[in-house]
mmCIF file of C-alpha atoms in Angstrom:
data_model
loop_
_atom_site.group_PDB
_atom_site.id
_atom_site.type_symbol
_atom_site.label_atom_id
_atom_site.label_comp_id
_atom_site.label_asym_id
_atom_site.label_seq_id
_atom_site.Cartn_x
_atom_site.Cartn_y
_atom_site.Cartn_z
ATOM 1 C CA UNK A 17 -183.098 5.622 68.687
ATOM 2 C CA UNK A 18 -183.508 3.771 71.703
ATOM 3 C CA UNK A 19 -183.961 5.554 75.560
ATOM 4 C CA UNK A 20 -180.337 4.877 77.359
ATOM 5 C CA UNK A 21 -179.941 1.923 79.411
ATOM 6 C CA UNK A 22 -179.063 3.398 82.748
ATOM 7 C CA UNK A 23 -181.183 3.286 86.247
ATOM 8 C CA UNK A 24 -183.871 5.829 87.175
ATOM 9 C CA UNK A 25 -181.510 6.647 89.784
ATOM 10 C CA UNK A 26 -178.835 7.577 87.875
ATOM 11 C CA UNK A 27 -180.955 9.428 85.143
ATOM 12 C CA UNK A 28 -182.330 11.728 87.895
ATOM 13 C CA UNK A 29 -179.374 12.762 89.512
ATOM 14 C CA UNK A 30 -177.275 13.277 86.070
ATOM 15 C CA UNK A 31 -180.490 15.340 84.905
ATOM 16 C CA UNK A 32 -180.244 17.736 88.334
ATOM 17 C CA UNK A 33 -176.679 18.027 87.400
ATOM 18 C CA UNK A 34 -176.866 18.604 83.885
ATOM 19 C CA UNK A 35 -179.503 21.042 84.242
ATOM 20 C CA UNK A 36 -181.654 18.849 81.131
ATOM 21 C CA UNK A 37 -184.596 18.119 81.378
ATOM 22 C CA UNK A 38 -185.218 13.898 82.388
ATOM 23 C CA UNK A 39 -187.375 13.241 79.213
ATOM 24 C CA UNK A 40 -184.326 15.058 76.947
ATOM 25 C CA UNK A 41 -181.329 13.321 79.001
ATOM 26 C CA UNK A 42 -182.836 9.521 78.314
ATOM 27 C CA UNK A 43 -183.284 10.132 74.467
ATOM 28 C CA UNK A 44 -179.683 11.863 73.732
ATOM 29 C CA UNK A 45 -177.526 10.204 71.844
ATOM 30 C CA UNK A 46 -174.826 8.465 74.123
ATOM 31 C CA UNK A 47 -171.753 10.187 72.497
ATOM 32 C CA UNK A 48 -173.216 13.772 73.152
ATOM 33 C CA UNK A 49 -174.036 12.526 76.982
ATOM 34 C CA UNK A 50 -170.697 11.369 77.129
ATOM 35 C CA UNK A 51 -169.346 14.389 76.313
ATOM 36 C CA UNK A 52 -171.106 16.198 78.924
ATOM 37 C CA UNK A 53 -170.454 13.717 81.897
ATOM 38 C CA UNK A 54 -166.893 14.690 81.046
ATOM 39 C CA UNK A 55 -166.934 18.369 81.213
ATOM 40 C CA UNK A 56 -168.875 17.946 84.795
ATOM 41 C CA UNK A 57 -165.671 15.868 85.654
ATOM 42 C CA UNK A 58 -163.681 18.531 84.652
ATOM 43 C CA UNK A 59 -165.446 21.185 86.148
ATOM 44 C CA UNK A 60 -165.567 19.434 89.160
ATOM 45 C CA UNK A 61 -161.989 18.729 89.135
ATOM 46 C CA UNK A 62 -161.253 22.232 88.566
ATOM 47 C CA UNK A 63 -163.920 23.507 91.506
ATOM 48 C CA UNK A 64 -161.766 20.728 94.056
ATOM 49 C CA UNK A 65 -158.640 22.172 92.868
ATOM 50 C CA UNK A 66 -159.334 25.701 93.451
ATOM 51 C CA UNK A 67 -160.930 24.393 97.325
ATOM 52 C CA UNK A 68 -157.763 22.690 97.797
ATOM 53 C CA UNK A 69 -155.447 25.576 96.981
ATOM 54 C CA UNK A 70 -157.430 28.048 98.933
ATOM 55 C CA UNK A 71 -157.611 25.996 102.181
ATOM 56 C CA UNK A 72 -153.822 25.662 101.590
ATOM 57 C CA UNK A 73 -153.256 29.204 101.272
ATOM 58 C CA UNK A 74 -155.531 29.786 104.569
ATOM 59 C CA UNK A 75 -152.828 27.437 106.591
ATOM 60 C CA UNK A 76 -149.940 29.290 105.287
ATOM 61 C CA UNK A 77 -151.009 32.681 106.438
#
């Protein structure tokens, strides 16, 4: 299997965020990588979400 084809750049910060180590991100296959790109989107979405709602609830009180 091939390393991925994405910048240094990019591998760095997606390893920091993944919590993998560099060398492990830029030999996993792309489908599991995928996969975990989208559950930091989701998480993310989710952490926004609840920021969001609690600033609301700040203004209304």
């Amino acid at each position: 299997m091939r390393p991925l084809q994405i910048s240094p750049e990019t591998a760095i910060t997606l390893s920091k965020q993944l919590g993998v180590p560099l060398e492990q991100l830029m030999h996993m296959p792309q489908h599991i990588l995928m996969q975990k790109i989208a559950e930091l989107a989701k998480n993310q979405e989710a952490e926004a979400a609840t920021k969001s709602d609690d600033a609301s609830d700040s203004e209304n009180s």
